[in-house]
Amino acid sequence: MATATRYVGKPLKRKEDPRLIQGAAHYVDDIELHGALHLGIVRSPYAHARIRSIDTARARNAPGVLAVLTAEDVRAIGPIPCAAQIPDLKPAPRLVLATDTARFVGEGVAAVVAADRYRLRDALDLVEVDYEALPAVVDPEKALRKDSPRVHAGLADNVAYRWELEGGDLKKAFRQADRIVKLRITNQRLIPMAMEPRAVLARFEPGEDRLTLWSSSQIPHILRTQIAAMLKFPETGVYVIVPEVGGGFGSKLNVYPEEALACHLAMKLGKPVRWTETRRENFLCTIHGRDQIAEMEFAVKRDGALLGLRARILADLGAYYQLLTPLIPTLTGLMIGGCYRIPSLRVEITGVLTNKMATDAYRGAGRPEATYFIERSMDYLAAELKKDPVELRRKNMPLPKEFPYATATGLIYDTANYQGALDLALKKVAYKKLRRDQAALRKKGRWIGIGLSSYVEICALGPSSAMPAGGWESATVRIEPTGRVRVLTGSSPHGQGEETSFAQIAADFIGVSPDDVTVVHGDTSAVPYGIGTFGSRTLAVGGTAIYHCLEKLRDKLLKIAGHLLQDDPVKLELRDKKIFLKRDPKKSIALGEVIGAAYTAKTLPAGVAPGLEATDFYEPSNFTFPFGTHVAVVEVDPETGGTKLLKYVAVDDCGKVVNPLLVEGQVQGGIAQSIGQVFLEEAVFDEQGQLLTGELMDYAVPRAADIPWIESFRTVTPTPVNPLGAKGVGEAGTIGATPALVNAVVDALAHLGVRHLDMPLKNERVWKAIREASAPAAGKGKRSK
Amino acid sequence: MKLEGRYTLPAAPAAVWERLNDPAILAKSLPGVESLEPDGPDRYRARIQYRVGAISGNFVGTVELSEKKPPHSMRLKTSARGAPGFFNGDGRLALAAKGAETEVRYAGEIQVGGMLAALGQRMVESAARKSIEEFFQVLAASLKPSPG
Amino acid sequence: MIPAAFEYFAPKSLDEALRLVDRHGGEAKLLAGGHSLLPLMKLRLAAPRYVIDLGRVRALRSIREEGGRLVVGALATHADIESSDLVRLKCPLLAETASEIGDVQVRNRGTIGGSLAHADPAADYPAAVLALDAEIVAASNSATRTIPAAEFFVDLLTTALRPGEILTEIRLPVAGRQAGAAYRKLHQPASGFALVGIAARLSLDSAGRIVSIGLGVTGVAVRAYRATAAEQALASKKPNPKLVADAAAKVAEGVEPLADIHASAAYRRASAAVYARRAIEAALLRAAGKKT
Amino acid sequence: MGVEIGVQVNGKTCQNEIEPRMLLVHYLRDVLGLTGTHIGCETTLCGACTVLVDGRAVKSCTMLAVQADGSEITTIEGLAAAPEAAGGLHPVQEGFWEKHGLQCGYCTPGMILTAVQLLHDNPNPTRAEIRRALAGNLCRCTGYQHIVEAVEYAAKKLRARKR
């Protein structure tokens, strides 16, 4: 940055915290509107059923009930939007309430509105739905069979799309290979489980034709546009407000039926209508993540050089498409080669429909899957080729001087020093000593495993050419007459802390304190149209838009100051609320005076307009590609299969850092979610499509004691893509950690001949692998499931 | 989930068969059934108040006998729905004389949905086994000559 | 997540509570800490017409020593038991078991009486009360009776309590000299309940022989049980590692283990043996006055 | 139908007639308007609704408001009035701010109140003890490490004050 960085790079305490630690923040459900009614949804208990009839009479007559609606009553509302553009994607439209067929457990079939939560809950049980259960298809591989039940009767089969990507000469690679190594890996379905369930509040003011929607969302503007389209209501009359949001992880990067239903009902009933998701609903009908199966096939040289990779990925999309559902697996495809030189590559993706809730973006969205597939494979390859996993990785990593690096999938990696991150991680974890300790302990019957993962991810989504609904971001920065700075961002942070990091950037530019800066987000009537917060884009893309505004404002301030000081603006500097001559700091003018001049507009230089406001719509020229190496050390209990994390070292390179405290928080939180995926989490369905992990009593997310002390380090390779040099870090932890953890457990069992295990590595799965590998008949070296 | 097992009843197959086809006995033996009303041949409408410990729920549904081969085998289907969700049971009963007694082998499938599937997961199988056990116990009691 | 409506009573004495139970019978549920009943009511898997809240019957919360036994009132919370100096001194196994239940907040509200009466197959206390040969006291309008722990857990969620009875207290033998006990538990990672929970209690004679032993098992079967085969394998013997391991291997003998998505029957059986061995080893160390 | 209850909430006497089935968390949020206490599940597992009832951490979604009759309740809104806060933030609140112990903030009130009880019972906890004490509070953002540091910060500060 051209300006002196007094605040950027410093671990400032967050500006958003005082309200949050005192219970003074407002999440949607905390907002009180006079006379607000409560909406509830009657949901299908069947994964696949024909709805024969719905009897609403009893519910309608129950105390406190104002309305009961079925699909018939909401025909005017358009379908749930899907923005993903995939060639030849089969149609699988979802309406806000199921018409004649329910296609997953939890799909809404009727809506009830009552005066309060208690009456509502009573009335939901009184809606009588007559279902005819239909055969459900739950397993994505079975869904591909010819005789499988079809999720959508109108389609010929359950294949939603096939997508291919090829680069380099794969045939040649396989011809020249010394070895062909194959591995099948699954990345199980997860439930995002943000702490705040979704919540919606809608108000219609007929006099003003104003429809206001408060929603716990990551994408206020996209939501506004889509709601206007679904309800056929003028977008200029729709006001979306996203107040405090209790976590999203992608699950709130979507448009859901309840948002449209609440708006529709608020208009119909003339009273505000709110809907608050229960945790069970959150598990059943907020998007799920991952759920991909990969068949990896490598062409390798005996010395470990990778020649080619053929990856076949089966992605379980669920019953319908949410906003980005079909797109997510293609991100896996783009990143499948990881941080390696793989000259030829072919990815074949099959998106399949099943009778389950849709999958969509969950923290990392396609990249954790890609990284897991390639990094798990690297350890597998190392074992097959009898090489050290570190050396196999190092051998195939492009060197720093090779960047920008064009991958066989057609991406241009901006910049990197993979070896640097790897070396630092090995040093911090004392790798060589660790290996010696491991060998010594194994002799004593203690099974320690060391797992490694070197990752590259794709962030700062992204150039609009590669994004379904635009990849730019907007900002307006305004210096108010009193000298307060207002930053209006199209991004929609919900826990990441950009109220602080954006204020740090603004404070440095304008020469004020971060306390003088207010960051506004989430209110579509206040901030310019924006894309939202996801894909580790808020700082790198949203922050750059702000950067550009600040540049313009600073130049304008200097121009006015130059005029007032009668000196050349280029010789001036702005710091500590003062503008002064660089070579003679005593010659200065107070910032307030310059701001005053901008607003009173009596002494402005020629050609300078009054006011101090700048707006920017920033279109990034490329993605950014953060990278790093994580190392995990685990111990396995030979008797029970129990696993214990002994040590965790993360080295991440997210480019330049604005606030290290926030980066640390993102990395640690992401690793914790990986620990969840690796050891605890899995959405388990029975054969009929019932979600058996439908509450927190059966779906385990990590608790404090499940997480080891995380030692986190950074290398800094600024990206040339944006002037902040920042790449994004929101998802790095979930991307880097998963393979490191699984590799560690497999390594702990390596002496038994175990080469691969599928997640989640619950005690029993590990125990079974130990038993099977130890059993004399089982034959060592076999894969175990 | 699949369940199977066997139970010995203190009477000859013919007597057991008769009991199994008597709606009054069925209503008494099927756990939680409060009433069975005929709804076509070998088909009944059932009101069920199911209870296990502190857990309880009201259901309405059907009980159906089919594929009858007297006195050897039949298929017994129940399906019921209520606020806590639904459950379906579909089982085959095979009767075989074992001395003066009858051994009933059963094999079938239980399916639950809704809240029952979510919370009850841990207990559904146990509760189902318990229900089958109760069913046979009551049936057995009905076959014993009443004292006096 | 909202219970169905009910009529509410908050009796101030046991007599008043017993009269209410008598009057409302099968349509009433007793509420102690509410950590078994309220979750079911919120999910509407229980919808009693009457709720009788025992929370005001303060006398039921006492913990005292009486006639050489430790007496724990039904309303004593897990936190009361975990932190009671008296329990820790006289019956450390019960305190250790209490400390393994749920989390801090659950232990602050949940009660021993509520937990035992609910008889969840994966609850922790049943293992301890079985191992300890505790007695469970049940009062009714007409009489008060004592139920041995071994007869208390009848079936899935079903106890020997009769309609009209209120579980009032638990009577436990006081730990003697050269006695040791331990509770070892494999947690269900989501709910914190026991996939396997083994309470081992034993005492040694001067020659180091096991003169008395109790092994209570929870989580493994539809109801908690005493692992008698394993106990017999150790009774009157001088323990060595092999003997202990062989005995522990019998802990689920003759039992049909539960199976669910968290653990298959085979894994429950295998883990029960491992945790039983660990519990017995810890109890032996403690009996020998060593730290574990 | 309604039952009369009286409770002290954050030092204020509150008397209301409520349905017996009303959960304490709904009483606090919907009747008293104290929305700092959050709801994150219905199975007593997430801890977002934790408040102090007579000084002990309790999940207010698994307690009927009538059960709280006669109790003293502290919610996150009332914590700064505690004597330990000395007119400013409570040291645990301060720790969460200083150590970046929160991101989205949804679990934070419950997390803070649970930590308050921990430090009352155990003024000098180890990291393992802190993690164990927070077993009933889920956080999906932070990975808990900064929360552990926040509690350590508060413990240190509270000990220094007592000296």
GROMACS .gro file of N, CA and C in nm, chain C residues 126-217:
model
  276
 1059PRO      N    1  -2.691  -4.613   3.620
 1059PRO     CA    2  -2.727  -4.753   3.641
 1059PRO      C    3  -2.606  -4.843   3.662
 1060ALA      N    4  -2.498  -4.818   3.588
 1060ALA     CA    5  -2.379  -4.901   3.605
 1060ALA      C    6  -2.329  -4.894   3.749
 1061ALA      N    7  -2.325  -4.773   3.802
 1061ALA     CA    8  -2.271  -4.755   3.937
 1061ALA      C    9  -2.363  -4.815   4.043
 1062VAL      N   10  -2.492  -4.788   4.033
 1062VAL     CA   11  -2.580  -4.839   4.140
 1062VAL      C   12  -2.584  -4.993   4.137
 1063LEU      N   13  -2.570  -5.050   4.019
 1063LEU     CA   14  -2.565  -5.196   4.011
 1063LEU      C   15  -2.437  -5.248   4.074
 1064ALA      N   16  -2.326  -5.188   4.037
 1064ALA     CA   17  -2.197  -5.233   4.089
 1064ALA      C   18  -2.193  -5.220   4.241
 1065LEU      N   19  -2.261  -5.118   4.292
 1065LEU     CA   20  -2.254  -5.088   4.434
 1065LEU      C   21  -2.358  -5.164   4.516
 1066ASP      N   22  -2.443  -5.241   4.451
 1066ASP     CA   23  -2.553  -5.307   4.523
 1066ASP      C   24  -2.637  -5.205   4.598
 1067ALA      N   25  -2.668  -5.097   4.533
 1067ALA     CA   26  -2.747  -4.992   4.597
 1067ALA      C   27  -2.891  -5.038   4.612
 1068GLU      N   28  -2.962  -4.965   4.697
 1068GLU     CA   29  -3.104  -4.990   4.710
 1068GLU      C   30  -3.179  -4.864   4.671
 1069ILE      N   31  -3.287  -4.884   4.603
 1069ILE     CA   32  -3.365  -4.770   4.557
 1069ILE      C   33  -3.495  -4.767   4.636
 1070VAL      N   34  -3.521  -4.654   4.694
 1070VAL     CA   35  -3.637  -4.643   4.782
 1070VAL      C   36  -3.752  -4.579   4.706
 1071ALA      N   37  -3.867  -4.646   4.708
 1071ALA     CA   38  -3.984  -4.595   4.638
 1071ALA      C   39  -4.096  -4.576   4.739
 1072ALA      N   40  -4.155  -4.458   4.735
 1072ALA     CA   41  -4.266  -4.429   4.827
 1072ALA      C   42  -4.396  -4.426   4.748
 1073SER      N   43  -4.502  -4.469   4.813
 1073SER     CA   44  -4.634  -4.451   4.754
 1073SER      C   45  -4.726  -4.407   4.866
 1074ASN      N   46  -4.849  -4.380   4.833
 1074ASN     CA   47  -4.945  -4.335   4.933
 1074ASN      C   48  -4.962  -4.438   5.043
 1075SER      N   49  -4.944  -4.565   5.007
 1075SER     CA   50  -4.973  -4.668   5.106
 1075SER      C   51  -4.848  -4.720   5.176
 1076ALA      N   52  -4.736  -4.719   5.109
 1076ALA     CA   53  -4.618  -4.781   5.170
 1076ALA      C   54  -4.490  -4.727   5.109
 1077THR      N   55  -4.381  -4.763   5.175
 1077THR     CA   56  -4.249  -4.733   5.120
 1077THR      C   57  -4.177  -4.866   5.108
 1078ARG      N   58  -4.115  -4.888   4.990
 1078ARG     CA   59  -4.042  -5.014   4.977
 1078ARG      C   60  -3.903  -4.988   4.920
 1079THR      N   61  -3.822  -5.090   4.937
 1079THR     CA   62  -3.683  -5.079   4.893
 1079THR      C   63  -3.660  -5.179   4.781
 1080ILE      N   64  -3.608  -5.131   4.671
 1080ILE     CA   65  -3.585  -5.219   4.557
 1080ILE      C   66  -3.434  -5.235   4.537
 1081PRO      N   67  -3.384  -5.357   4.540
 1081PRO     CA   68  -3.240  -5.375   4.513
 1081PRO      C   69  -3.210  -5.331   4.369
 1082ALA      N   70  -3.096  -5.268   4.351
 1082ALA     CA   71  -3.061  -5.219   4.216
 1082ALA      C   72  -3.071  -5.331   4.113
 1083ALA      N   73  -3.032  -5.450   4.152
 1083ALA     CA   74  -3.031  -5.562   4.058
 1083ALA      C   75  -3.170  -5.593   4.004
 1084GLU      N   76  -3.273  -5.551   4.078
 1084GLU     CA   77  -3.410  -5.577   4.032
 1084GLU      C   78  -3.476  -5.454   3.972
 1085PHE      N   79  -3.404  -5.344   3.972
 1085PHE     CA   80  -3.469  -5.216   3.937
 1085PHE      C   81  -3.485  -5.195   3.787
 1086PHE      N   82  -3.382  -5.232   3.712
 1086PHE     CA   83  -3.386  -5.204   3.567
 1086PHE      C   84  -3.447  -5.324   3.496
 1087VAL      N   85  -3.570  -5.305   3.448
 1087VAL     CA   86  -3.647  -5.418   3.400
 1087VAL      C   87  -3.632  -5.437   3.249
 1088ASP      N   88  -3.638  -5.328   3.177
 1088ASP     CA   89  -3.636  -5.337   3.031
 1088ASP      C   90  -3.605  -5.198   2.978
 1089LEU      N   91  -3.612  -5.188   2.846
 1089LEU     CA   92  -3.590  -5.059   2.781
 1089LEU      C   93  -3.678  -4.951   2.846
 1090LEU      N   94  -3.617  -4.851   2.903
 1090LEU     CA   95  -3.688  -4.738   2.964
 1090LEU      C   96  -3.791  -4.782   3.067
 1091THR      N   97  -3.770  -4.898   3.122
 1091THR     CA   98  -3.871  -4.952   3.214
 1091THR      C   99  -3.804  -4.998   3.343
 1092THR      N  100  -3.862  -4.953   3.456
 1092THR     CA  101  -3.806  -4.990   3.586
 1092THR      C  102  -3.909  -5.067   3.666
 1093ALA      N  103  -3.866  -5.109   3.785
 1093ALA     CA  104  -3.957  -5.183   3.874
 1093ALA      C  105  -4.052  -5.089   3.948
 1094LEU      N  106  -4.041  -4.959   3.925
 1094LEU     CA  107  -4.133  -4.866   3.992
 1094LEU      C  108  -4.276  -4.894   3.946
 1095ARG      N  109  -4.368  -4.889   4.044
 1095ARG     CA  110  -4.508  -4.915   4.009
 1095ARG      C  111  -4.582  -4.783   3.994
 1096PRO      N  112  -4.696  -4.789   3.927
 1096PRO     CA  113  -4.776  -4.666   3.918
 1096PRO      C  114  -4.806  -4.615   4.060
 1097GLY      N  115  -4.798  -4.486   4.077
 1097GLY     CA  116  -4.828  -4.429   4.209
 1097GLY      C  117  -4.706  -4.418   4.299
 1098GLU      N  118  -4.593  -4.472   4.252
 1098GLU     CA  119  -4.472  -4.464   4.335
 1098GLU      C  120  -4.381  -4.349   4.292
 1099ILE      N  121  -4.314  -4.294   4.390
 1099ILE     CA  122  -4.212  -4.192   4.361
 1099ILE      C  123  -4.079  -4.243   4.415
 1100LEU      N  124  -3.977  -4.236   4.330
 1100LEU     CA  125  -3.843  -4.273   4.375
 1100LEU      C  126  -3.794  -4.161   4.466
 1101THR      N  127  -3.767  -4.193   4.591
 1101THR     CA  128  -3.732  -4.085   4.685
 1101THR      C  129  -3.584  -4.078   4.717
 1102GLU      N  130  -3.519  -4.193   4.729
 1102GLU     CA  131  -3.376  -4.187   4.759
 1102GLU      C  132  -3.304  -4.314   4.720
 1103ILE      N  133  -3.173  -4.304   4.719
 1103ILE     CA  134  -3.089  -4.417   4.685
 1103ILE      C  135  -3.000  -4.442   4.806
 1104ARG      N  136  -2.994  -4.566   4.848
 1104ARG     CA  137  -2.909  -4.601   4.964
 1104ARG      C  138  -2.790  -4.683   4.916
 1105LEU      N  139  -2.674  -4.639   4.959
 1105LEU     CA  140  -2.553  -4.701   4.906
 1105LEU      C  141  -2.462  -4.745   5.019
 1106PRO      N  142  -2.400  -4.863   4.999
 1106PRO     CA  143  -2.304  -4.906   5.101
 1106PRO      C  144  -2.182  -4.814   5.099
 1107VAL      N  145  -2.124  -4.797   5.216
 1107VAL     CA  146  -2.008  -4.708   5.226
 1107VAL      C  147  -1.882  -4.789   5.194
 1108ALA      N  148  -1.794  -4.729   5.118
 1108ALA     CA  149  -1.672  -4.798   5.076
 1108ALA      C  150  -1.587  -4.832   5.198
 1109GLY      N  151  -1.541  -4.957   5.206
 1109GLY     CA  152  -1.459  -4.999   5.319
 1109GLY      C  153  -1.311  -4.980   5.291
 1110ARG      N  154  -1.230  -5.046   5.376
 1110ARG     CA  155  -1.086  -5.037   5.355
 1110ARG      C  156  -1.043  -5.134   5.246
 1111GLN      N  157  -0.933  -5.105   5.184
 1111GLN     CA  158  -0.881  -5.188   5.073
 1111GLN      C  159  -0.988  -5.210   4.966
 1112ALA      N  160  -1.066  -5.106   4.948
 1112ALA     CA  161  -1.169  -5.112   4.844
 1112ALA      C  162  -1.132  -5.011   4.736
 1113GLY      N  163  -1.170  -5.043   4.615
 1113GLY     CA  164  -1.144  -4.950   4.506
 1113GLY      C  165  -1.255  -4.960   4.405
 1114ALA      N  166  -1.276  -4.853   4.333
 1114ALA     CA  167  -1.383  -4.855   4.233
 1114ALA      C  168  -1.347  -4.758   4.121
 1115ALA      N  169  -1.403  -4.780   4.006
 1115ALA     CA  170  -1.379  -4.689   3.894
 1115ALA      C  171  -1.491  -4.701   3.791
 1116TYR      N  172  -1.515  -4.591   3.726
 1116TYR     CA  173  -1.612  -4.590   3.614
 1116TYR      C  174  -1.536  -4.554   3.488
 1117ARG      N  175  -1.549  -4.637   3.386
 1117ARG     CA  176  -1.482  -4.610   3.259
 1117ARG      C  177  -1.587  -4.611   3.149
 1118LYS      N  178  -1.578  -4.512   3.061
 1118LYS     CA  179  -1.688  -4.489   2.968
 1118LYS      C  180  -1.639  -4.457   2.829
 1119LEU      N  181  -1.701  -4.516   2.731
 1119LEU     CA  182  -1.680  -4.478   2.592
 1119LEU      C  183  -1.798  -4.389   2.554
 1120HIS      N  184  -1.768  -4.265   2.525
 1120HIS     CA  185  -1.875  -4.168   2.499
 1120HIS      C  186  -1.931  -4.183   2.358
 1121GLN      N  187  -2.061  -4.170   2.346
 1121GLN     CA  188  -2.120  -4.147   2.215
 1121GLN      C  189  -2.083  -4.003   2.184
 1122PRO      N  190  -2.013  -3.981   2.073
 1122PRO     CA  191  -1.951  -3.849   2.055
 1122PRO      C  192  -2.051  -3.734   2.042
 1123ALA      N  193  -2.172  -3.761   1.998
 1123ALA     CA  194  -2.266  -3.651   1.980
 1123ALA      C  195  -2.341  -3.620   2.109
 1124SER      N  196  -2.400  -3.721   2.168
 1124SER     CA  197  -2.488  -3.696   2.282
 1124SER      C  198  -2.416  -3.702   2.415
 1125GLY      N  199  -2.300  -3.765   2.418
 1125GLY     CA  200  -2.228  -3.780   2.544
 1125GLY      C  201  -2.276  -3.897   2.628
 1126PHE      N  202  -2.381  -3.965   2.581
 1126PHE     CA  203  -2.426  -4.084   2.654
 1126PHE      C  204  -2.320  -4.193   2.642
 1127ALA      N  205  -2.340  -4.302   2.717
 1127ALA     CA  206  -2.242  -4.411   2.716
 1127ALA      C  207  -2.272  -4.509   2.603
 1128LEU      N  208  -2.173  -4.528   2.515
 1128LEU     CA  209  -2.184  -4.640   2.422
 1128LEU      C  210  -2.152  -4.766   2.502
 1129VAL      N  211  -2.058  -4.749   2.591
 1129VAL     CA  212  -2.023  -4.852   2.687
 1129VAL      C  213  -1.985  -4.780   2.815
 1130GLY      N  214  -2.041  -4.824   2.926
 1130GLY     CA  215  -2.002  -4.766   3.055
 1130GLY      C  216  -1.988  -4.879   3.155
 1131ILE      N  217  -1.870  -4.887   3.217
 1131ILE     CA  218  -1.845  -4.997   3.310
 1131ILE      C  219  -1.808  -4.939   3.446
 1132ALA      N  220  -1.885  -4.978   3.546
 1132ALA     CA  221  -1.852  -4.941   3.683
 1132ALA      C  222  -1.800  -5.066   3.753
 1133ALA      N  223  -1.679  -5.055   3.805
 1133ALA     CA  224  -1.620  -5.168   3.876
 1133ALA      C  225  -1.599  -5.129   4.022
 1134ARG      N  226  -1.639  -5.219   4.109
 1134ARG     CA  227  -1.620  -5.194   4.252
 1134ARG      C  228  -1.568  -5.323   4.313
 1135LEU      N  229  -1.462  -5.316   4.391
 1135LEU     CA  230  -1.410  -5.439   4.451
 1135LEU      C  231  -1.338  -5.408   4.582
 1136SER      N  232  -1.321  -5.512   4.661
 1136SER     CA  233  -1.237  -5.494   4.780
 1136SER      C  234  -1.148  -5.618   4.796
 1137LEU      N  235  -1.037  -5.595   4.859
 1137LEU     CA  236  -0.934  -5.700   4.870
 1137LEU      C  237  -0.918  -5.741   5.016
 1138ASP      N  238  -0.876  -5.864   5.036
 1138ASP     CA  239  -0.840  -5.901   5.174
 1138ASP      C  240  -0.691  -5.876   5.193
 1139SER      N  241  -0.642  -5.912   5.310
 1139SER     CA  242  -0.504  -5.877   5.340
 1139SER      C  243  -0.407  -5.953   5.249
 1140ALA      N  244  -0.454  -6.066   5.196
 1140ALA     CA  245  -0.367  -6.142   5.106
 1140ALA      C  246  -0.378  -6.093   4.962
 1141GLY      N  247  -0.458  -5.990   4.940
 1141GLY     CA  248  -0.469  -5.936   4.806
 1141GLY      C  249  -0.573  -6.008   4.722
 1142ARG      N  250  -0.654  -6.093   4.784
 1142ARG     CA  251  -0.760  -6.161   4.709
 1142ARG      C  252  -0.883  -6.072   4.701
 1143ILE      N  253  -0.953  -6.087   4.590
 1143ILE     CA  254  -1.075  -6.008   4.574
 1143ILE      C  255  -1.185  -6.074   4.657
 1144VAL      N  256  -1.231  -6.002   4.759
 1144VAL     CA  257  -1.333  -6.064   4.843
 1144VAL      C  258  -1.473  -6.020   4.803
 1145SER      N  259  -1.480  -5.909   4.736
 1145SER     CA  260  -1.613  -5.865   4.695
 1145SER      C  261  -1.598  -5.786   4.566
 1146ILE      N  262  -1.689  -5.809   4.475
 1146ILE     CA  263  -1.678  -5.739   4.347
 1146ILE      C  264  -1.815  -5.712   4.288
 1147GLY      N  265  -1.828  -5.598   4.224
 1147GLY     CA  266  -1.950  -5.565   4.151
 1147GLY      C  267  -1.912  -5.500   4.019
 1148LEU      N  268  -1.970  -5.549   3.911
 1148LEU     CA  269  -1.944  -5.489   3.780
 1148LEU      C  270  -2.078  -5.449   3.718
 1149GLY      N  271  -2.100  -5.323   3.704
 1149GLY     CA  272  -2.225  -5.275   3.643
 1149GLY      C  273  -2.196  -5.230   3.501
 1150VAL      N  274  -2.285  -5.264   3.411
 1150VAL     CA  275  -2.261  -5.235   3.269
 1150VAL      C  276  -2.379  -5.155   3.213
   0.00000   0.00000   0.00000
